């Protein structure tokens, strides 16, 4: 006979405020502006401060934060603080075309209104390779749905063309493209993906009890799948970016500014605050107003927290990459997300959200924040160098090679070793693939 018993268990969960902060942090400035507009429409207690006095206060606050010292006119670029200019002067990437095509494909399903909105949210959060670039828990929280409900909608989006779109990882992307779930190729990717990725083919053949010929046929099917269904169509729409941060130099000191001054300032509506204090309101009305008040307060706080986090992250990056910000753009030092997390006392996942898809405008150009992070490689001398330095040298060797007799990965490894970079052949292959350079036989040219 089954017995009932109580079990004490510790379980860590995110509070609504933490979920909101995380979801806003991972948005770039364009998506954040749209999120603010959506929130203004949904929450009556949230309103925009657009009066001249509010704008004057905003200008004054911005100048105090930047610390102009005695002469604010010396600071450039002045257009950042010129509120007389129209917002439309900022170049906004045009995401029409491929994205709209995906949204139109949703018409084949009889979707409820919330399912349609969730589907479009998923589509607008695809990265340049066509992968879903946001965790479904954040979408579930925004639309007040369960993760299972969002998962069901995601499956419908994943059935759109091109096959493999909206996958969350490479394994899922490839599995979506294999329609026959009983095929050997599907079984390999479903049950033995890690073995396949690490070339442990004998183990797969033994576990599945298949012949070498059957395995070869399955492999031939796998290699013809598209690992990046959005490549070339989504990336081209992001050639023009709006920087999330501005790093400017004033009196030999770098100043970081979050580029959200064109975004409307928010405040809680005084009209509704007065309404909340009126006697005789129904309990349901009081409950509704209280929920909307908390939501508005959390939203305003989350935006301010995002601003502070991005500023701290960028300041830490500048501190850790002094050579780059001194003008030597190829002199990146080894730096990991964990280094920034330790320095500003934040979780590494927060740093990841802060840098993914975010750009900074500097006097040297616009750079993606994740481009400042590079792994370190320990030389025989004990010196640690950035892998970017090794990649630069590798690219130089390939650019200078005789095109009728290109260097193999083994030969490239030997050349790097002679240049005091003792890396293995498989490391050379990995760096070459990251540089999107083909193997030697595909680089060969008749001269």
Short mmCIF file of C-alpha atoms in Angstrom, two decimals:
data_model
loop_
_atom_site.label_atom_id
_atom_site.label_comp_id
_atom_site.label_asym_id
_atom_site.label_seq_id
_atom_site.Cartn_x
_atom_site.Cartn_y
_atom_site.Cartn_z
CA UNK A 1 0.00 0.00 0.00
CA UNK A 2 1.55 3.34 -1.04
CA UNK A 3 2.47 5.68 1.76
CA UNK A 4 2.27 9.45 1.86
CA UNK A 5 5.29 11.31 3.10
CA UNK A 6 6.61 14.85 3.11
CA UNK A 7 9.94 15.63 1.55
CA UNK A 8 11.86 18.89 2.05
CA UNK A 9 13.49 20.03 -1.13
CA UNK A 10 15.34 23.20 -2.09
CA UNK A 11 14.45 24.50 -5.51
CA UNK A 12 15.82 27.67 -7.06
CA UNK A 13 13.36 29.66 -9.16
CA UNK A 14 13.52 33.06 -10.80
CA UNK A 15 11.30 35.81 -9.46
CA UNK A 16 9.16 37.74 -11.99
CA UNK A 17 11.50 40.71 -11.60
CA UNK A 18 14.55 38.57 -12.42
CA UNK A 19 12.88 37.04 -15.46
CA UNK A 20 11.92 40.51 -16.72
CA UNK A 21 15.44 41.88 -16.16
CA UNK A 22 16.99 38.94 -18.00
CA UNK A 23 14.59 39.24 -20.93
CA UNK A 24 15.19 42.99 -21.35
CA UNK A 25 18.94 42.61 -20.98
CA UNK A 26 19.24 40.26 -23.92
CA UNK A 27 17.33 42.63 -26.26
CA UNK A 28 19.25 44.98 -28.52
CA UNK A 29 18.24 48.63 -28.69
CA UNK A 30 15.82 48.18 -31.62
CA UNK A 31 13.96 45.28 -30.02
CA UNK A 32 13.97 47.12 -26.68
CA UNK A 33 12.26 50.13 -28.24
CA UNK A 34 9.56 47.84 -29.64
CA UNK A 35 9.22 46.16 -26.25
CA UNK A 36 8.70 49.56 -24.60
CA UNK A 37 6.04 50.48 -27.15
CA UNK A 38 4.26 47.16 -26.55
CA UNK A 39 4.38 47.65 -22.79
CA UNK A 40 2.96 51.17 -23.08
CA UNK A 41 0.02 49.71 -24.98
CA UNK A 42 -0.57 46.86 -22.54
CA UNK A 43 -0.14 48.60 -19.19
CA UNK A 44 -2.36 51.66 -18.50
CA UNK A 45 -0.29 52.60 -15.44
CA UNK A 46 2.79 53.04 -17.60
CA UNK A 47 3.07 56.25 -19.59
CA UNK A 48 5.61 58.20 -21.56
CA UNK A 49 7.15 61.42 -20.26
CA UNK A 50 7.24 63.65 -23.31
CA UNK A 51 6.78 67.15 -21.95
CA UNK A 52 9.40 69.83 -22.47
CA UNK A 53 10.19 69.89 -18.78
CA UNK A 54 10.69 66.13 -18.74
CA UNK A 55 12.97 66.35 -21.77
CA UNK A 56 14.98 69.13 -20.16
CA UNK A 57 15.41 67.03 -17.04
CA UNK A 58 16.55 64.13 -19.21
CA UNK A 59 19.15 66.31 -20.94
CA UNK A 60 20.41 67.56 -17.59
CA UNK A 61 20.60 64.04 -16.19
CA UNK A 62 22.48 62.78 -19.24
CA UNK A 63 25.07 65.52 -18.91
CA UNK A 64 25.57 64.78 -15.20
CA UNK A 65 26.06 61.08 -15.91
CA UNK A 66 28.64 61.72 -18.61
CA UNK A 67 30.55 64.26 -16.48
CA UNK A 68 31.30 66.96 -19.02
CA UNK A 69 33.50 68.89 -16.57
CA UNK A 70 33.52 72.58 -17.47
CA UNK A 71 32.85 72.67 -21.20
CA UNK A 72 30.06 70.40 -22.43
CA UNK A 73 30.42 71.73 -25.98
CA UNK A 74 33.76 69.96 -26.33
CA UNK A 75 32.05 66.58 -26.24
CA UNK A 76 31.26 64.85 -29.53
CA UNK A 77 29.33 63.48 -31.27
CA UNK A 78 26.79 66.22 -30.56
CA UNK A 79 24.00 64.49 -32.49
CA UNK A 80 23.63 61.98 -29.63
CA UNK A 81 22.14 64.71 -27.47
CA UNK A 82 20.40 66.68 -30.20
CA UNK A 83 16.75 65.97 -29.48
CA UNK A 84 15.77 68.30 -32.28
CA UNK A 85 16.67 65.61 -34.77
CA UNK A 86 14.10 63.06 -35.75
CA UNK A 87 14.34 59.45 -34.66
CA UNK A 88 14.02 58.37 -38.27
CA UNK A 89 17.55 59.62 -38.92
CA UNK A 90 18.90 56.57 -37.09
CA UNK A 91 19.52 53.78 -39.63
CA UNK A 92 17.29 50.85 -38.70
CA UNK A 93 17.94 47.52 -40.39
CA UNK A 94 15.19 46.37 -42.71
CA UNK A 95 14.10 42.90 -41.66
CA UNK A 96 11.52 42.52 -44.38
CA UNK A 97 11.74 39.77 -46.96
CA UNK A 98 12.80 36.50 -45.38
CA UNK A 99 11.19 37.29 -42.02
CA UNK A 100 7.95 38.37 -43.65
CA UNK A 101 8.01 35.20 -45.73
CA UNK A 102 8.17 33.10 -42.60
CA UNK A 103 5.33 35.05 -41.01
CA UNK A 104 3.19 34.58 -44.13
CA UNK A 105 3.76 30.83 -43.93
CA UNK A 106 1.97 30.86 -40.57
CA UNK A 107 -1.29 31.30 -42.51
CA UNK A 108 -1.31 27.55 -43.21
CA UNK A 109 -2.15 27.00 -39.53
CA UNK A 110 -5.39 27.92 -37.82
CA UNK A 111 -3.64 29.73 -34.97
CA UNK A 112 -5.29 31.44 -32.07
CA UNK A 113 -4.42 35.10 -31.59
CA UNK A 114 -1.91 34.42 -28.79
CA UNK A 115 -0.33 31.58 -30.79
CA UNK A 116 0.14 33.90 -33.76
CA UNK A 117 1.79 36.56 -31.59
CA UNK A 118 4.08 33.97 -30.00
CA UNK A 119 4.99 32.58 -33.43
CA UNK A 120 5.94 36.04 -34.69
CA UNK A 121 7.93 36.66 -31.50
CA UNK A 122 9.90 33.48 -32.17
CA UNK A 123 10.53 34.42 -35.80
CA UNK A 124 11.76 37.91 -34.88
CA UNK A 125 14.23 36.36 -32.42
CA UNK A 126 16.08 34.20 -34.95
CA UNK A 127 19.83 34.78 -35.21
CA UNK A 128 21.85 35.07 -38.41
CA UNK A 129 21.96 31.28 -38.77
CA UNK A 130 18.21 30.85 -38.31
CA UNK A 131 18.43 29.54 -34.74
CA UNK A 132 16.12 30.69 -31.94
CA UNK A 133 18.19 33.21 -29.98
CA UNK A 134 16.05 33.48 -26.84
CA UNK A 135 15.09 30.97 -24.17
CA UNK A 136 11.45 29.91 -24.33
CA UNK A 137 11.00 30.59 -20.60
CA UNK A 138 11.27 34.33 -21.35
CA UNK A 139 8.70 34.10 -24.14
CA UNK A 140 6.42 32.12 -21.82
CA UNK A 141 6.74 34.78 -19.12
CA UNK A 142 6.05 37.64 -21.51
CA UNK A 143 2.87 36.07 -22.88
CA UNK A 144 1.87 34.54 -19.53
CA UNK A 145 1.85 31.02 -20.95
CA UNK A 146 3.43 27.76 -19.85
CA UNK A 147 6.69 26.56 -21.36
CA UNK A 148 4.84 23.56 -22.77
CA UNK A 149 2.41 25.84 -24.62
CA UNK A 150 5.32 27.83 -26.09
CA UNK A 151 7.03 24.56 -27.00
CA UNK A 152 3.93 23.48 -28.94
CA UNK A 153 3.91 26.74 -30.90
CA UNK A 154 7.66 26.46 -31.52
CA UNK A 155 7.15 23.05 -33.14
CA UNK A 156 4.77 24.67 -35.64
CA UNK A 157 7.29 27.39 -36.47
CA UNK A 158 9.97 24.72 -36.91
CA UNK A 159 7.81 23.10 -39.59
CA UNK A 160 8.16 26.17 -41.82
CA UNK A 161 10.56 26.44 -44.75
CA UNK A 162 13.53 26.37 -44.94
CA UNK A 163 13.69 23.14 -42.97
CA UNK A 164 15.57 23.45 -39.70
CA UNK A 165 14.52 27.06 -39.01
CA UNK A 166 13.94 28.13 -35.38
CA UNK A 167 15.99 25.26 -33.95
CA UNK A 168 17.67 25.85 -30.60
CA UNK A 169 20.88 23.98 -31.39
CA UNK A 170 22.62 22.08 -34.19
CA UNK A 171 21.24 18.69 -33.17
CA UNK A 172 17.65 19.91 -33.21
CA UNK A 173 18.23 21.71 -36.52
CA UNK A 174 19.42 18.52 -38.24
CA UNK A 175 16.71 16.34 -36.69
CA UNK A 176 13.98 18.68 -37.95
CA UNK A 177 15.23 18.18 -41.49
CA UNK A 178 15.03 14.39 -41.23
CA UNK A 179 11.37 13.52 -41.78
CA UNK A 180 11.78 9.76 -41.36
CA UNK A 181 12.22 9.20 -37.62
CA UNK A 182 12.86 5.51 -38.19
CA UNK A 183 15.84 6.11 -40.47
CA UNK A 184 19.36 5.25 -39.39
CA UNK A 185 20.43 8.87 -39.86
CA UNK A 186 17.74 10.06 -37.45
CA UNK A 187 18.70 7.46 -34.85
CA UNK A 188 22.35 8.50 -35.07
CA UNK A 189 21.62 12.18 -34.49
CA UNK A 190 18.93 11.54 -31.90
CA UNK A 191 20.73 9.01 -29.70
CA UNK A 192 24.41 9.35 -30.57
CA UNK A 193 24.92 12.98 -31.57
CA UNK A 194 27.98 13.49 -29.32
CA UNK A 195 29.58 10.29 -30.61
CA UNK A 196 28.96 11.38 -34.20
CA UNK A 197 30.31 14.89 -33.60
CA UNK A 198 33.46 13.45 -32.03
CA UNK A 199 33.94 10.82 -34.78
CA UNK A 200 33.34 7.82 -32.54
CA UNK A 201 31.84 5.96 -35.45
CA UNK A 202 32.72 2.44 -34.31
CA UNK A 203 30.77 2.97 -31.11
CA UNK A 204 27.69 4.05 -33.10
CA UNK A 205 27.88 1.04 -35.42
CA UNK A 206 28.21 -1.29 -32.45
CA UNK A 207 25.32 0.22 -30.48
CA UNK A 208 22.95 0.37 -33.46
CA UNK A 209 24.18 -2.99 -34.80
CA UNK A 210 24.56 -1.70 -38.33
CA UNK A 211 27.11 -2.43 -41.02
CA UNK A 212 29.79 -0.04 -42.19
CA UNK A 213 27.90 0.35 -45.47
CA UNK A 214 24.65 1.28 -43.68
CA UNK A 215 26.56 3.80 -41.59
CA UNK A 216 28.15 5.33 -44.72
CA UNK A 217 24.72 5.74 -46.33
CA UNK A 218 23.38 7.44 -43.21
CA UNK A 219 26.42 9.71 -43.07
CA UNK A 220 25.90 10.68 -46.71
CA UNK A 221 22.35 11.71 -45.81
CA UNK A 222 23.51 13.74 -42.79
CA UNK A 223 26.21 15.70 -44.59
CA UNK A 224 23.63 16.96 -47.10
CA UNK A 225 21.57 18.59 -44.34
CA UNK A 226 21.81 22.35 -43.85
CA UNK A 227 23.33 23.26 -40.45
CA UNK A 228 22.59 26.98 -40.92
CA UNK A 229 19.17 27.43 -42.58
CA UNK A 230 19.16 31.20 -42.07
CA UNK A 231 22.69 31.90 -43.28
CA UNK A 232 22.90 34.44 -46.07
CA UNK A 233 19.30 35.63 -45.74
CA UNK A 234 19.11 36.75 -42.14
CA UNK A 235 22.69 37.98 -41.84
CA UNK A 236 22.34 40.28 -44.84
CA UNK A 237 19.53 42.10 -43.08
CA UNK A 238 21.80 43.04 -40.19
CA UNK A 239 24.52 44.81 -42.18
CA UNK A 240 23.29 48.11 -40.78
CA UNK A 241 23.18 48.14 -37.00
CA UNK A 242 22.23 50.64 -34.36
CA UNK A 243 24.85 50.55 -31.58
CA UNK A 244 23.58 49.85 -28.09
CA UNK A 245 26.56 51.63 -26.52
CA UNK A 246 28.79 54.57 -27.32
CA UNK A 247 32.40 54.62 -26.11
CA UNK A 248 33.87 58.10 -26.50
CA UNK A 249 37.16 59.53 -25.36
CA UNK A 250 37.24 62.79 -23.45
CA UNK A 251 40.42 64.16 -21.91
CA UNK A 252 42.18 60.77 -22.27
CA UNK A 253 39.37 59.01 -20.44
CA UNK A 254 36.84 56.64 -21.95
CA UNK A 255 33.20 57.41 -21.23
CA UNK A 256 30.48 54.82 -21.84
CA UNK A 257 26.96 55.93 -22.80
CA UNK A 258 23.98 53.67 -23.31
CA UNK A 259 22.46 54.71 -26.62
CA UNK A 260 18.84 54.81 -25.47
CA UNK A 261 18.24 58.55 -25.32
CA UNK A 262 15.85 58.31 -28.26
CA UNK A 263 13.79 55.76 -26.38
CA UNK A 264 10.86 57.31 -24.48
CA UNK A 265 11.28 57.85 -20.77
CA UNK A 266 8.71 56.04 -18.68
CA UNK A 267 6.87 56.83 -15.50
CA UNK A 268 3.88 55.56 -13.54
CA UNK A 269 0.68 57.42 -14.34
CA UNK A 270 -0.31 59.92 -11.63
CA UNK A 271 -3.92 59.67 -12.79
CA UNK A 272 -4.11 55.98 -12.01
CA UNK A 273 -2.17 56.44 -8.77
CA UNK A 274 -4.87 58.87 -7.64
CA UNK A 275 -7.50 56.37 -8.71
CA UNK A 276 -5.92 53.64 -6.57
CA UNK A 277 -6.30 55.82 -3.49
CA UNK A 278 -9.97 56.56 -4.02
CA UNK A 279 -12.35 54.88 -1.54
CA UNK A 280 -15.08 52.50 -2.59
CA UNK A 281 -13.24 50.66 -5.36
CA UNK A 282 -14.12 47.05 -6.00
CA UNK A 283 -11.62 44.43 -4.89
CA UNK A 284 -11.17 43.20 -8.46
CA UNK A 285 -10.32 46.75 -9.58
CA UNK A 286 -7.86 47.22 -6.72
CA UNK A 287 -6.23 43.88 -7.54
CA UNK A 288 -5.95 44.78 -11.23
CA UNK A 289 -4.43 48.21 -10.52
CA UNK A 290 -2.01 46.71 -7.99
CA UNK A 291 -0.81 44.12 -10.52
CA UNK A 292 -0.34 46.74 -13.23
CA UNK A 293 1.43 49.04 -10.78
CA UNK A 294 3.90 46.30 -9.83
CA UNK A 295 4.41 45.41 -13.49
CA UNK A 296 5.10 49.04 -14.42
CA UNK A 297 7.48 49.56 -11.51
CA UNK A 298 9.38 46.37 -12.34
CA UNK A 299 9.59 47.36 -16.01
CA UNK A 300 11.05 50.79 -15.25
CA UNK A 301 13.48 49.26 -12.78
CA UNK A 302 14.52 46.56 -15.28
CA UNK A 303 15.35 49.16 -17.94
CA UNK A 304 17.49 51.08 -15.46
CA UNK A 305 19.17 47.84 -14.40
CA UNK A 306 19.87 47.03 -18.06
CA UNK A 307 21.45 50.45 -18.54
CA UNK A 308 23.68 50.01 -15.49
CA UNK A 309 24.70 46.46 -16.40
CA UNK A 310 25.66 47.37 -19.97
CA UNK A 311 27.69 50.31 -18.70
CA UNK A 312 29.55 48.18 -16.16
CA UNK A 313 30.27 45.45 -18.72
CA UNK A 314 31.60 47.91 -21.29
CA UNK A 315 33.76 49.71 -18.74
CA UNK A 316 35.24 46.37 -17.71
CA UNK A 317 35.93 45.46 -21.35
CA UNK A 318 37.74 48.76 -21.90
CA UNK A 319 39.79 48.17 -18.76
CA UNK A 320 40.81 44.68 -19.87
CA UNK A 321 41.58 45.60 -23.50
CA UNK A 322 43.81 48.69 -23.14
CA UNK A 323 45.85 48.00 -26.30
CA UNK A 324 42.75 47.80 -28.47
CA UNK A 325 41.33 51.05 -27.12
CA UNK A 326 44.73 52.67 -27.54
CA UNK A 327 44.40 52.14 -31.29
CA UNK A 328 45.97 48.70 -31.88
CA UNK A 329 42.81 46.95 -33.07
CA UNK A 330 44.47 43.55 -33.52
CA UNK A 331 46.01 43.47 -30.04
CA UNK A 332 43.22 41.77 -28.13
CA UNK A 333 44.21 40.15 -24.89
CA UNK A 334 42.77 36.77 -23.82
CA UNK A 335 39.46 37.46 -22.09
CA UNK A 336 36.52 35.24 -21.17
CA UNK A 337 32.99 36.02 -20.10
CA UNK A 338 33.89 34.70 -16.65
CA UNK A 339 36.62 37.36 -16.33
CA UNK A 340 34.06 40.14 -16.69
CA UNK A 341 31.60 38.32 -14.44
CA UNK A 342 34.19 38.04 -11.66
CA UNK A 343 35.23 41.68 -11.97
CA UNK A 344 31.76 43.21 -11.75
CA UNK A 345 30.40 40.48 -9.47
CA UNK A 346 27.68 39.15 -11.75
CA UNK A 347 26.69 35.74 -13.06
CA UNK A 348 28.33 34.66 -16.32
CA UNK A 349 24.89 34.16 -17.91
CA UNK A 350 24.18 37.86 -17.29
CA UNK A 351 27.40 38.80 -19.09
CA UNK A 352 26.44 36.51 -21.96
CA UNK A 353 23.06 38.25 -22.35
CA UNK A 354 24.76 41.65 -22.12
CA UNK A 355 27.17 40.96 -24.98
CA UNK A 356 25.10 38.81 -27.35
CA UNK A 357 23.86 40.85 -30.30
CA UNK A 358 25.00 44.16 -28.76
CA UNK A 359 27.25 46.69 -30.55
CA UNK A 360 29.40 49.57 -29.38
CA UNK A 361 30.26 52.64 -31.44
CA UNK A 362 33.86 53.78 -30.87
CA UNK A 363 36.21 56.24 -32.55
CA UNK A 364 37.62 53.20 -34.40
CA UNK A 365 34.30 51.94 -35.71
CA UNK A 366 31.36 49.83 -34.59
CA UNK A 367 32.15 46.48 -32.97
CA UNK A 368 30.06 43.66 -31.58
CA UNK A 369 30.71 43.22 -27.87
CA UNK A 370 31.39 39.51 -28.19
CA UNK A 371 34.26 40.29 -30.60
CA UNK A 372 36.29 41.57 -27.64
CA UNK A 373 36.29 38.10 -26.09
CA UNK A 374 38.95 35.68 -27.20
CA UNK A 375 40.41 32.53 -25.75
CA UNK A 376 43.99 32.34 -24.54
CA UNK A 377 46.66 29.95 -25.77
CA UNK A 378 49.59 29.04 -23.55
CA UNK A 379 52.92 29.01 -25.39
CA UNK A 380 55.86 26.82 -24.45
CA UNK A 381 57.51 29.90 -22.96
CA UNK A 382 54.65 30.21 -20.49
CA UNK A 383 53.26 33.33 -22.18
CA UNK A 384 49.52 33.39 -22.83
CA UNK A 385 48.49 34.91 -26.15
CA UNK A 386 45.11 35.55 -27.67
CA UNK A 387 43.85 32.96 -30.12
CA UNK A 388 42.97 35.92 -32.35
CA UNK A 389 46.69 36.55 -32.79
CA UNK A 390 47.18 32.96 -33.91
CA UNK A 391 44.23 33.24 -36.30
CA UNK A 392 45.69 36.43 -37.80
CA UNK A 393 48.98 34.64 -38.42
CA UNK A 394 47.16 31.65 -39.89
CA UNK A 395 45.27 33.88 -42.30
CA UNK A 396 48.52 35.56 -43.33
CA UNK A 397 50.08 32.18 -44.13
CA UNK A 398 47.09 31.15 -46.24
CA UNK A 399 47.00 34.51 -48.05
CA UNK A 400 50.70 34.18 -48.93
CA UNK A 401 50.69 30.51 -49.95
CA UNK A 402 51.22 29.37 -53.53
CA UNK A 403 47.70 28.89 -54.83
CA UNK A 404 48.73 26.01 -57.10
CA UNK A 405 50.14 24.16 -54.06
CA UNK A 406 48.17 25.36 -50.98
CA UNK A 407 49.34 24.38 -47.51
CA UNK A 408 47.64 21.50 -45.76
CA UNK A 409 46.60 21.81 -42.11
CA UNK A 410 49.68 19.80 -41.11
CA UNK A 411 51.96 22.13 -43.05
CA UNK A 412 50.21 25.16 -41.59
CA UNK A 413 50.77 23.76 -38.10
CA UNK A 414 54.48 23.41 -38.87
CA UNK A 415 54.64 26.99 -40.17
CA UNK A 416 52.91 28.30 -37.06
CA UNK A 417 55.31 26.33 -34.88
CA UNK A 418 58.26 27.96 -36.64
CA UNK A 419 56.62 31.32 -35.76
CA UNK A 420 56.53 30.38 -32.04
CA UNK A 421 52.89 29.24 -32.13
CA UNK A 422 53.08 25.49 -31.41
CA UNK A 423 49.50 24.46 -32.16
CA UNK A 424 48.26 21.02 -33.17
CA UNK A 425 46.90 20.19 -36.62
CA UNK A 426 43.35 19.77 -35.29
CA UNK A 427 43.62 23.22 -33.68
CA UNK A 428 44.66 24.67 -37.04
CA UNK A 429 41.64 23.00 -38.65
CA UNK A 430 39.34 24.49 -36.01
CA UNK A 431 40.75 28.02 -36.42
CA UNK A 432 40.63 27.71 -40.22
CA UNK A 433 36.96 26.74 -40.08
CA UNK A 434 36.23 29.67 -37.74
CA UNK A 435 37.87 31.95 -40.32
CA UNK A 436 35.61 30.32 -42.94
CA UNK A 437 38.59 29.25 -45.02
CA UNK A 438 38.28 25.99 -47.00
CA UNK A 439 40.62 23.02 -46.88
CA UNK A 440 43.74 22.96 -49.07
CA UNK A 441 42.22 21.04 -52.00
CA UNK A 442 39.41 23.61 -52.28
CA UNK A 443 41.87 26.52 -52.15
CA UNK A 444 43.92 25.17 -55.03
CA UNK A 445 43.92 27.35 -58.12
CA UNK A 446 45.48 26.72 -61.51
CA UNK A 447 48.00 29.44 -62.33
#
